[in-house]
CSV table of C-alpha atoms and ligand atoms in Angstrom, one decimal:
chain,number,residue,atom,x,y,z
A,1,UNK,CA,2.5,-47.9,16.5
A,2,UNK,CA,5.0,-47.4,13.9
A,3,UNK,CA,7.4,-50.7,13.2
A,4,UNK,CA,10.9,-49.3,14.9
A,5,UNK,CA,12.9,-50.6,12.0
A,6,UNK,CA,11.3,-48.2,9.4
A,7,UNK,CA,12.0,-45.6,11.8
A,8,UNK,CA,15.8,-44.0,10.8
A,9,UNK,CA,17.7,-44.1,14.4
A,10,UNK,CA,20.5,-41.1,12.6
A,11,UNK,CA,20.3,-39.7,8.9
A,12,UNK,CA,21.5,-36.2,7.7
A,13,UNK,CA,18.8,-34.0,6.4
A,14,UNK,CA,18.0,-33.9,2.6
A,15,UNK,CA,20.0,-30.7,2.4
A,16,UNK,CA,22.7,-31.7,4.1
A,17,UNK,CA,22.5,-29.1,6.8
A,18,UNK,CA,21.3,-31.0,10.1
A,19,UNK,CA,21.3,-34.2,11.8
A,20,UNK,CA,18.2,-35.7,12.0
A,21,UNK,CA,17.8,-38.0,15.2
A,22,UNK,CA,15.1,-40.2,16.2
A,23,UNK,CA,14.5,-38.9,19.8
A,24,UNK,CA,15.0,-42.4,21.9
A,25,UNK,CA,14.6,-41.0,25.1
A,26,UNK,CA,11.0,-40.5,24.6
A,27,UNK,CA,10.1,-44.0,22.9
A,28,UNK,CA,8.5,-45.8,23.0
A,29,UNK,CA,5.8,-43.2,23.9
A,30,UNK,CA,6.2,-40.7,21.4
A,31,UNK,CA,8.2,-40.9,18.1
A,32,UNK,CA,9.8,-37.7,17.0
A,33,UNK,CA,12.7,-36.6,15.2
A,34,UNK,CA,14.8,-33.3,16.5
A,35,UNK,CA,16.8,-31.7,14.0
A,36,UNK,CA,20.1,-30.4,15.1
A,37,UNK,CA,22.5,-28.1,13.4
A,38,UNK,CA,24.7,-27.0,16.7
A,39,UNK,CA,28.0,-28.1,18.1
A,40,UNK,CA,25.8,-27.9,21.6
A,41,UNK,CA,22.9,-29.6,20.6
A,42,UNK,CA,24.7,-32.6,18.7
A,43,UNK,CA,26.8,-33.1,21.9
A,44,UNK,CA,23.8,-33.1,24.3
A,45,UNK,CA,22.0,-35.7,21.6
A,46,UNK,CA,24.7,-38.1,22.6
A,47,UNK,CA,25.6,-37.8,26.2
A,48,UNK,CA,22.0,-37.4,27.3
A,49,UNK,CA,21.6,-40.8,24.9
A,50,UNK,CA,18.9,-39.5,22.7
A,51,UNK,CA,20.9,-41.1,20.0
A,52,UNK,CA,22.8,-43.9,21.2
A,53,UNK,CA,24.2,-47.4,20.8
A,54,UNK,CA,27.9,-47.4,20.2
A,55,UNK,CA,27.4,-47.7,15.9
A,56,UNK,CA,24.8,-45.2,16.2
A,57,UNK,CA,26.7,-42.4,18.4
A,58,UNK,CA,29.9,-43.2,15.9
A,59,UNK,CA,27.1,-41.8,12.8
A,60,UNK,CA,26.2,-39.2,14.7
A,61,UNK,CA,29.7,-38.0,15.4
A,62,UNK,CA,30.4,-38.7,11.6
A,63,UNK,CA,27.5,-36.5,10.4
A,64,UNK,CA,28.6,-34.2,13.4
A,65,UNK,CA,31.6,-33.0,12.5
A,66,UNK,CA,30.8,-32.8,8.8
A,67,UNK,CA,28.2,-30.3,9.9
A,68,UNK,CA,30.2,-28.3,12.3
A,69,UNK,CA,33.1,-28.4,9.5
A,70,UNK,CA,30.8,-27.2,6.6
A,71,UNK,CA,29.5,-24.3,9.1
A,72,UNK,CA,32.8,-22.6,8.8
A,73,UNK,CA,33.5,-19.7,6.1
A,74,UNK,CA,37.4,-20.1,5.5
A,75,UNK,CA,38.8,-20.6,2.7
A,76,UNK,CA,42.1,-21.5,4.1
A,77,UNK,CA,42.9,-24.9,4.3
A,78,UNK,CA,44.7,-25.0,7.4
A,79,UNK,CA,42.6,-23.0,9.2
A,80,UNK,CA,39.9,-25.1,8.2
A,81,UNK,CA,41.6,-28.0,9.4
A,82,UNK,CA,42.2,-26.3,13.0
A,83,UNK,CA,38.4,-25.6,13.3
A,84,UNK,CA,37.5,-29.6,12.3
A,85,UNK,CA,40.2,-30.6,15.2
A,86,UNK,CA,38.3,-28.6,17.6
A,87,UNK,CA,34.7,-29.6,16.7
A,88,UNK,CA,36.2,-33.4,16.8
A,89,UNK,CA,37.7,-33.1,19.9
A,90,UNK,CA,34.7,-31.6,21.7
A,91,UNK,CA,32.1,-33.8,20.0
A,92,UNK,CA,34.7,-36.6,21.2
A,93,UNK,CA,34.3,-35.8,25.0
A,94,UNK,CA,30.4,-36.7,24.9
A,95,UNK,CA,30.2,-40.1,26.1
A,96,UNK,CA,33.9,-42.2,27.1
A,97,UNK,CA,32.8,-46.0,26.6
A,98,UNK,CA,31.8,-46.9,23.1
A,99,UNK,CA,35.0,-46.6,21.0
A,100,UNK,CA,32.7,-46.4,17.8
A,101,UNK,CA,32.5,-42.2,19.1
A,102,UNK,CA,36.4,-41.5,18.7
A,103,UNK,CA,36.7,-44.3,15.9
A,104,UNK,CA,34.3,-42.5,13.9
A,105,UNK,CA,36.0,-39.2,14.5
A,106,UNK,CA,39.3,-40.4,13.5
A,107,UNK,CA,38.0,-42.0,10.2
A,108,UNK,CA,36.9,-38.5,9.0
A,109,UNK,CA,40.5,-36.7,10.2
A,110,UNK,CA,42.0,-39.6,8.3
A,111,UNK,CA,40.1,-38.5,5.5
A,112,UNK,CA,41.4,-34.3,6.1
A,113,UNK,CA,44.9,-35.5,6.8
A,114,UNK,CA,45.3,-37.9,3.6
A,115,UNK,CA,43.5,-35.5,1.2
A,116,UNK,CA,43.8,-31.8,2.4
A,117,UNK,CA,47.6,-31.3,-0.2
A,118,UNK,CA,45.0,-31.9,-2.9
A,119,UNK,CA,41.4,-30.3,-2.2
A,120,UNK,CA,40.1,-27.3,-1.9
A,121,UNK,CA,38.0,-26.2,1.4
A,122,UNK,CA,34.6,-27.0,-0.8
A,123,UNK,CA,35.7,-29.7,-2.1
A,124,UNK,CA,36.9,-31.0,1.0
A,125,UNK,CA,33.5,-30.2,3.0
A,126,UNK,CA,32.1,-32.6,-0.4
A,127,UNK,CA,34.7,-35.3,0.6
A,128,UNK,CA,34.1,-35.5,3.8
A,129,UNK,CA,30.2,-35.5,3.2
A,130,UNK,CA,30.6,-38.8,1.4
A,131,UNK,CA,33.2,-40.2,4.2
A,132,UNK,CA,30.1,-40.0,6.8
A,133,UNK,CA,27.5,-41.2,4.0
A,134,UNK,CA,29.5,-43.9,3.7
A,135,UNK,CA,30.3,-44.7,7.7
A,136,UNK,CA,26.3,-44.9,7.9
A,137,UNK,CA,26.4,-47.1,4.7
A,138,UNK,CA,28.3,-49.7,5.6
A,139,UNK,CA,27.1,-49.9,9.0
A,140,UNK,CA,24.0,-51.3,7.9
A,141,UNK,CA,26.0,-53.5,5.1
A,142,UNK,CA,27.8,-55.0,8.6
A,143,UNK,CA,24.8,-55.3,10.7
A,144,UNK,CA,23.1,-57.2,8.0
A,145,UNK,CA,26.5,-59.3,8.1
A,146,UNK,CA,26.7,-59.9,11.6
A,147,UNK,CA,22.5,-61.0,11.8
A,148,UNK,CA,23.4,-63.2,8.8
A,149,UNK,CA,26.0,-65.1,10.7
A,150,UNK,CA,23.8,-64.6,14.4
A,151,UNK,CA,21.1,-66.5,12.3
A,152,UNK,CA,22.8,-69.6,11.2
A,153,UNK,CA,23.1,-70.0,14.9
A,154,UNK,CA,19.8,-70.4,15.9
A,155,UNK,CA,17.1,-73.0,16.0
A,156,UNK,CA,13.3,-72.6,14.9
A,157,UNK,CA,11.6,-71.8,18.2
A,158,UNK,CA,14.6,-70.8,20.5
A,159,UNK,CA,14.2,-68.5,23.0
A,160,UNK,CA,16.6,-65.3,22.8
A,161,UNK,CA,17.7,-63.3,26.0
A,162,UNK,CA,19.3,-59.8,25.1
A,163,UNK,CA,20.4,-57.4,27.2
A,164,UNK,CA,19.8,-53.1,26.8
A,165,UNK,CA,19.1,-52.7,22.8
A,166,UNK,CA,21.5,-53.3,20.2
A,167,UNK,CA,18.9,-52.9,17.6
A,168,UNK,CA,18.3,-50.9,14.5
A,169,UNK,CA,17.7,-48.2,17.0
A,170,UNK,CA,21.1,-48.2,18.5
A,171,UNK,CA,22.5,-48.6,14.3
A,172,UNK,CA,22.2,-47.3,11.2
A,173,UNK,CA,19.7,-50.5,11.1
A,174,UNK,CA,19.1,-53.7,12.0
A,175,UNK,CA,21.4,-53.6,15.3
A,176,UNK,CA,23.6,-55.9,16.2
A,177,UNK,CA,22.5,-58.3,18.9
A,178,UNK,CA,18.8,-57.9,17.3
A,179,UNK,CA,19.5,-58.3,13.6
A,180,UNK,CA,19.6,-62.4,13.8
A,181,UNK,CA,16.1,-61.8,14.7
A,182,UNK,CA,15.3,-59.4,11.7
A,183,UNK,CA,17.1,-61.9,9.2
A,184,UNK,CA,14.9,-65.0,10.5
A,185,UNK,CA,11.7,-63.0,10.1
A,186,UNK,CA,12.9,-62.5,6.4
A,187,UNK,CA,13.3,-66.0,6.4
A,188,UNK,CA,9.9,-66.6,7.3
A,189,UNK,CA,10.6,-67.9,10.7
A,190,UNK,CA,8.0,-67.0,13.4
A,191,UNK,CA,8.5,-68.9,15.9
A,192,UNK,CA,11.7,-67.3,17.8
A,193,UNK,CA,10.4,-65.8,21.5
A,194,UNK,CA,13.0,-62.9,22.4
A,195,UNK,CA,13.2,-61.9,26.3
A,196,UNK,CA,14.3,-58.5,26.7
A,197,UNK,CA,16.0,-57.7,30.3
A,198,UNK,CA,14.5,-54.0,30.9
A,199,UNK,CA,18.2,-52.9,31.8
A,200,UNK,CA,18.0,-50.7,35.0
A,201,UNK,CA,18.4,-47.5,34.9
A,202,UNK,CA,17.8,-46.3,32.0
A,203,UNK,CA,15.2,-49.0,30.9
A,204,UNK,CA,16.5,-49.2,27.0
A,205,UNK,CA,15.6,-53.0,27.4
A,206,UNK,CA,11.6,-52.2,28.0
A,207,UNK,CA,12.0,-48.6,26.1
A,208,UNK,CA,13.5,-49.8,23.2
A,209,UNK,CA,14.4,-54.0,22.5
A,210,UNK,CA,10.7,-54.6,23.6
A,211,UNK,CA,9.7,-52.0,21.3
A,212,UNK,CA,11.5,-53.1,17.9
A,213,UNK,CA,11.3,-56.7,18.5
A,214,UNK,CA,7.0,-56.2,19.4
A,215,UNK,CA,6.4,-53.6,16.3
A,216,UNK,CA,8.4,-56.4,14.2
A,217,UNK,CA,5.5,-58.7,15.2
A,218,UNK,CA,7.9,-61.1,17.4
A,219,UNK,CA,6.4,-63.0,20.2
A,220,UNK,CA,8.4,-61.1,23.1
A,221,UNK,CA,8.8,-61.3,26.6
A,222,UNK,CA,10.2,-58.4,28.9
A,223,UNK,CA,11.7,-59.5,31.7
A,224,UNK,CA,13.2,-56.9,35.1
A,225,UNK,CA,17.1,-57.7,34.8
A,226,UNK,CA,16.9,-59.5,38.4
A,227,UNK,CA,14.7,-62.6,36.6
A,228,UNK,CA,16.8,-63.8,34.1
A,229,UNK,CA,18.3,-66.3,36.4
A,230,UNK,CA,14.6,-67.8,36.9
A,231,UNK,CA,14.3,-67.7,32.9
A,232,UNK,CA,17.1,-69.6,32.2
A,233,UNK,CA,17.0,-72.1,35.0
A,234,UNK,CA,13.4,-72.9,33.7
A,235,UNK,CA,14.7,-73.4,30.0
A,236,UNK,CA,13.6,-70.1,28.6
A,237,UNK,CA,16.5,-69.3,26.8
A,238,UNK,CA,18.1,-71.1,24.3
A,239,UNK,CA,21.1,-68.8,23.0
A,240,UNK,CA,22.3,-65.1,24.3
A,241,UNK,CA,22.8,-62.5,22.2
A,242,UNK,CA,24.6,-59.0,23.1
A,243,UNK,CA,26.1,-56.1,21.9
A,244,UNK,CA,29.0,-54.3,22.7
A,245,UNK,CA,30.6,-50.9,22.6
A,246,UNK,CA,34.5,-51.8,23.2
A,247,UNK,CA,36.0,-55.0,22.9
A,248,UNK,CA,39.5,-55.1,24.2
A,249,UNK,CA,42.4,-57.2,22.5
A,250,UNK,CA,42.0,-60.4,24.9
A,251,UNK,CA,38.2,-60.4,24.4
A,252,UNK,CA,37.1,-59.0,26.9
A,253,UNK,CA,34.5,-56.4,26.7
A,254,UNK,CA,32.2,-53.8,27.6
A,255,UNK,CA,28.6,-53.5,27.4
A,256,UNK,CA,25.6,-52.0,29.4
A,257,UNK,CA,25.7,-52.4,32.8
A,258,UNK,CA,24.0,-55.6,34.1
A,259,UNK,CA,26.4,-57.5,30.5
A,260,UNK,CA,28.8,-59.0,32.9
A,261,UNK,CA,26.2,-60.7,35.3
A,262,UNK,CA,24.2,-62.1,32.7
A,263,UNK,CA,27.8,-63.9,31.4
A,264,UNK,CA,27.9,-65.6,34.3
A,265,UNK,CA,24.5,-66.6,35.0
A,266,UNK,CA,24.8,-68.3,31.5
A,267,UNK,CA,28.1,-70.0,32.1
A,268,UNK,CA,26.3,-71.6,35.3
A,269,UNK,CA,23.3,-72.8,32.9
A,270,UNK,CA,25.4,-73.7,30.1
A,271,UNK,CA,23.7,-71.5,27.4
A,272,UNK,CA,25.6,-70.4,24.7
A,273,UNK,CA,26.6,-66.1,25.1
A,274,UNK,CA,27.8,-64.2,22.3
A,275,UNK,CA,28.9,-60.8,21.5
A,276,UNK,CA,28.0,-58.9,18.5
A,277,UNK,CA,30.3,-56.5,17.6
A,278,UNK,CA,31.0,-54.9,13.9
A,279,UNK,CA,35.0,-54.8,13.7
A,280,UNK,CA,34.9,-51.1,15.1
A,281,UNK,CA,34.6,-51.6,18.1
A,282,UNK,CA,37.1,-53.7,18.7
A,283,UNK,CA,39.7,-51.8,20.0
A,284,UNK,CA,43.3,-53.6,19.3
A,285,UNK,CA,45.2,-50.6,21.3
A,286,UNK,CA,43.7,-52.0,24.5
A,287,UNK,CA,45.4,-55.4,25.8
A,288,UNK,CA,42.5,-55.7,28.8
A,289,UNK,CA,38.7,-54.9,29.5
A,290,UNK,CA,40.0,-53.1,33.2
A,291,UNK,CA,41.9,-50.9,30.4
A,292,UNK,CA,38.0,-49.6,29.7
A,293,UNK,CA,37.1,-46.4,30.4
A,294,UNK,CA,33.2,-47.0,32.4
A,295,UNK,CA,31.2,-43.8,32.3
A,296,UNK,CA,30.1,-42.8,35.2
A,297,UNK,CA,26.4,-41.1,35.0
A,298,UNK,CA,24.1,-38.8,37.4
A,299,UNK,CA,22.6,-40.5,40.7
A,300,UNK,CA,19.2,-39.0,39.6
A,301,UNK,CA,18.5,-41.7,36.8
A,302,UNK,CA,18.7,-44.2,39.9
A,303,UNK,CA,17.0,-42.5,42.3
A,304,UNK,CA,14.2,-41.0,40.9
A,305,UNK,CA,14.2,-41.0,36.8
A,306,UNK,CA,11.4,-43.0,35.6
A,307,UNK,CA,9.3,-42.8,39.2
A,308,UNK,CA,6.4,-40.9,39.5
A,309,UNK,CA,7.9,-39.9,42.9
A,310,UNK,CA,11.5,-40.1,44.5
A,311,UNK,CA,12.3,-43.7,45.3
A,312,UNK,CA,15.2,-43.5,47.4
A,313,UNK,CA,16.2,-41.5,50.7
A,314,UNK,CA,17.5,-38.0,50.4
A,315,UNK,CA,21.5,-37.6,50.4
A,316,UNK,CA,22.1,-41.7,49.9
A,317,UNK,CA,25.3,-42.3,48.1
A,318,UNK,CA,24.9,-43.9,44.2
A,319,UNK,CA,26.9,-46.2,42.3
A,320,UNK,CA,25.4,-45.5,38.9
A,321,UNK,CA,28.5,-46.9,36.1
A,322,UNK,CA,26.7,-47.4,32.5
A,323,UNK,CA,28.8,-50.1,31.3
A,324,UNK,CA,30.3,-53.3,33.1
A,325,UNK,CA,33.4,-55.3,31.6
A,326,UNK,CA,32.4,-58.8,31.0
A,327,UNK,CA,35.5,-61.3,31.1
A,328,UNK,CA,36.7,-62.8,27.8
A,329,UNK,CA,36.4,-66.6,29.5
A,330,UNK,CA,32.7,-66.1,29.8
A,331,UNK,CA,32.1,-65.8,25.8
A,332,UNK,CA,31.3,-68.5,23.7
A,333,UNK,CA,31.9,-66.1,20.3
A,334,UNK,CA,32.2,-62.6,19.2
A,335,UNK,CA,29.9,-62.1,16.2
A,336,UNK,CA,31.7,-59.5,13.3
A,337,UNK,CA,30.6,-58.8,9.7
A,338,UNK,CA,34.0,-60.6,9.1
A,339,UNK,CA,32.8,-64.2,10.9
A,340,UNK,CA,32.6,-65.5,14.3
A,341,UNK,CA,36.2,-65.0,16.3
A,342,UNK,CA,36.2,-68.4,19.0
A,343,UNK,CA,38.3,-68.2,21.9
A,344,UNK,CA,41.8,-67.7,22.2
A,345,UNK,CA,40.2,-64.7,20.7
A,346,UNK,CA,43.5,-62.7,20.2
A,347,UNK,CA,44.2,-65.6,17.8
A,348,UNK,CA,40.9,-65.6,16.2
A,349,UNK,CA,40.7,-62.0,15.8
A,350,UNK,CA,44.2,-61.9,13.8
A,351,UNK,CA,42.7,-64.8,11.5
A,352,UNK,CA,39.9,-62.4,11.0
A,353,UNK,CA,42.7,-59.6,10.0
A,354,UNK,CA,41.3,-57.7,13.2
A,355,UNK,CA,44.7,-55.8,14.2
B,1,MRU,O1,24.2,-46.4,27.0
B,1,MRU,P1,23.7,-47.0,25.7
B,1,MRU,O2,22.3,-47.2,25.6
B,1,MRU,O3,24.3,-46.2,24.5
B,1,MRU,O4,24.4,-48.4,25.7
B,1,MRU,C1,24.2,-49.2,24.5
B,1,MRU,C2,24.8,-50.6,24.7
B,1,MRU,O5,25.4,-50.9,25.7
B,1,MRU,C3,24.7,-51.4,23.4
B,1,MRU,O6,24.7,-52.8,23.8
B,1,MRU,C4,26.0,-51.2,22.6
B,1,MRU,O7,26.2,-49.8,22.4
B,1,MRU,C5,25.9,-51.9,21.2
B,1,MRU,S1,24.7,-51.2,20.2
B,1,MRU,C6,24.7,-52.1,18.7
C-alpha cells in the first residue's frame, strides 16, 4: 500500500490544463487520480469531498479557477474579468463551511483586480497561474510550520486522539492536526500511538487518518467516535489534536461533526485540546462560531452509505450537519504557522497580527 504522504492530495497537471485529484472517496481501497478540466466536474470534486479538507478544497478552487479562467478565448480584459467572476462565484457555492474555499477564491480576484490596468489577458492567465502555484506552496511551508510547533508539544510515547483527517490528504501535505506526527517521525521518534475516531458518517477518520498515519508506519489505533470517552478515561490519550475549517474571531470554531463533543469529553478528563489551523481559516469578519454557516448534507450517507444494506427504517427523518461549532472555552490553544494563540484568543490572535 502506497505511503499516503507520497501520494499528492491536489496538483495541476504538468501542462497546466487540469487538476489532478487524488480520489479520497475511494481510499483507502483504491488509489486513483481523476483528472478534471470542467467547471462541473471541479465543483462535484469538492462537494461530493473527493478532494477535501478545508486547505485542500481552498487549492482546488485556486487551481480551479485558473483553469476555467485560461479556458476562455477573449482577448478583452474586462470581459475576461466578467467570465473569472462567474467561474469563482460558482466554484464558491460547492461546499459553505471551510472559509479556505472563498478565501482562496478572493486571493486570486485580488490578484485580477490589483493587476488587470497593467497585463494583458495571457499574461494575466500567467499571473494568476503562479498566484495558485504559490497558494499550494505555501500551504505546505505552513503545515510544516504548524507540525513544527504541534511537536514541541508532545512527549515521547503519548498517545494522540484526532478527529476526521487533517492530514497531508486534506493539504497540500502534511495536514494540520497530523503533521506533529510527521515531524516526530523525522525526528526519529517512534513511539507516539495515534487514535483515530472513525468520524461517522462519512468515515474519513478510518478511510483516511488510519490510512496516512498506518502507511507512515505509526503504531495506530482506530477507534468508533462513541469510545473515546472510554480511551481517555483509561489514560489513552495524552494530548488532542484537531483541525479546523473556520475559526471565528472569539475562538470559537468549526470542525467535523463529532469536534465539539470530543472538547468536552476532554475538558472533563483534563487533557490538553488544540486546534490546528493555518491563519486562513481564521475568519476575523466573524465575531461568533453560531455566525458559522454548518452544511447540511443528504440523509443517505446516514442511512445507508457505507452498509451493505439499508440500516435505518424507510421515510425516518435525518439530522445529517457535517460540521459542529466547538466553544472557544473548551480550547487549550490554536496552532498557526505564526505560533500558538492562548486564550483570550481575540487578544492572542492580534499579537499574532491575525486581523
Ligand atoms: O468534510 P471534510 O472531510 O472536508 O471535513 C474536514 C475537516 O473537518 C478537517 O478537520 C478540516 O477541514 C481541516 S483539514 C486540515
Amino acid at each position: 500500500m502506497a505511503n499516503a504522504l507520497s501520494l499528492d492530495s491536489v496538483v495541476l497537471s504538468q501542462d497546466a490544463k487540469e487538476l489532478v485529484i487524488l480520489d479520497q472517496t475511494l481510499l483507502p481501497n483504491e488509489v486513483k487520480f481523476l483528472r478534471l478540466s470542467k467547471a462541473e466536474d471541479i465543483w462535484e470534486a469538492i462537494y461530493s469531498l473527493r478532494v477535501r479538507g478545508a486547505p485542500a478544497i481552498g487549492v482546488a478552487a485556486a487551481y480551479g479557477v485558473y483553469l476555467l479562467s485560461a479556458q476562455e478565448d477573449t482577448g478583452d480584459m474586462e470581459q475576461f474579468c466578467e467570465r473569472f467572476k462567474a467561474h469563482k462565484s460558482y466554484l464558491d457555492t460547492a461546499r459553505p463551511t471551510a472559509v479556505n474555499l472563498s478565501w482562496a477564491l478572493n486571493r486570486m480576484e485580488k490578484v485580477l483586480e490589483a493587476e488587470k490596468g497593467s497585463l494583458s489577458v495571457p499574461q494575466m492567465k500567467q499571473r494568476l497561474l503562479s498566484e495558485a502555484h504559490a497558494i499550494r506552496e505555501e500551504d505546505i511551508a505552513i503545515s510544516r510550520s504548524i507540525g513544527r510547533l504541534g511537536f514541541e508539544l508532545l512527549k515521547p510515547g503519548d498517545g494522540i486522539l484526532t478527529h476526521c483527517n487533517a492530514g497531508s490528504l486534506a493539504t497540500a501535505k502534511y495536514g494540520t492536526a497530523l503533521a506533529p506526527v510527521y515531524i516526530a517521525l523525522e525526528e526519529g521518534w517512534n513511539d507516539l500511538r495515534v487514535y483515530c475516531d472513525e468520524t461517522r458518517p462519512l468515515l474519513q477518520g478510518a478511510r483516511l487518518s488510519a490510512f496516512e498515519m498506518q502507511t507512515a508506519g505509526v503504531d495506530t489505533t482506530l477507534l468508533c467516535d462513541n469510545m473515546a470517552s472510554l480511551a481517555m478515561r483509561r489514560g489513552k490519550i495524552d494530548i488532542i489534536f484537531v483541525g479546523c475549517d473556520r475559526v471565528a474571531a472569539n475562538g470559537d470554531f468549526a470542525n467535523k461533526i463529532g469536534t465539539s463533543g470530543v472538547a468536552i469529553l476532554a475538558k472533563h478528563y483534563g487533557i490538553p485540546f488544540y486546534v490546528c489551523a493555518p491563519t486562513s481559516t481564521i475568519d476575523m469578519s466573524i465575531p461568533h462560531g453560531d455566525d458559522i454557516v454548518i452544511e447540511e448534507r443528504k440523509p443517505e450517507e446516514v442511512t445507508e452509505m457505507w452498509y451493505a444494506k439499508r440500516m435505518a427504517p424507510e421515510g425516518v427523518k435525518v439530522f445529517n450537519p457535517a460540521f459542529d461549532v466547538t466553544d472557544h472555552d473548551l480550547v487549550t490553544g490554536i496552532i498557526t504557522e505564526k505560533g500558538i494563540a492562548y486564550p483570550p484568543f481575540d487578544v492572542s490572535f492580534k499579537k499574532l497580527g491575525i486581523q
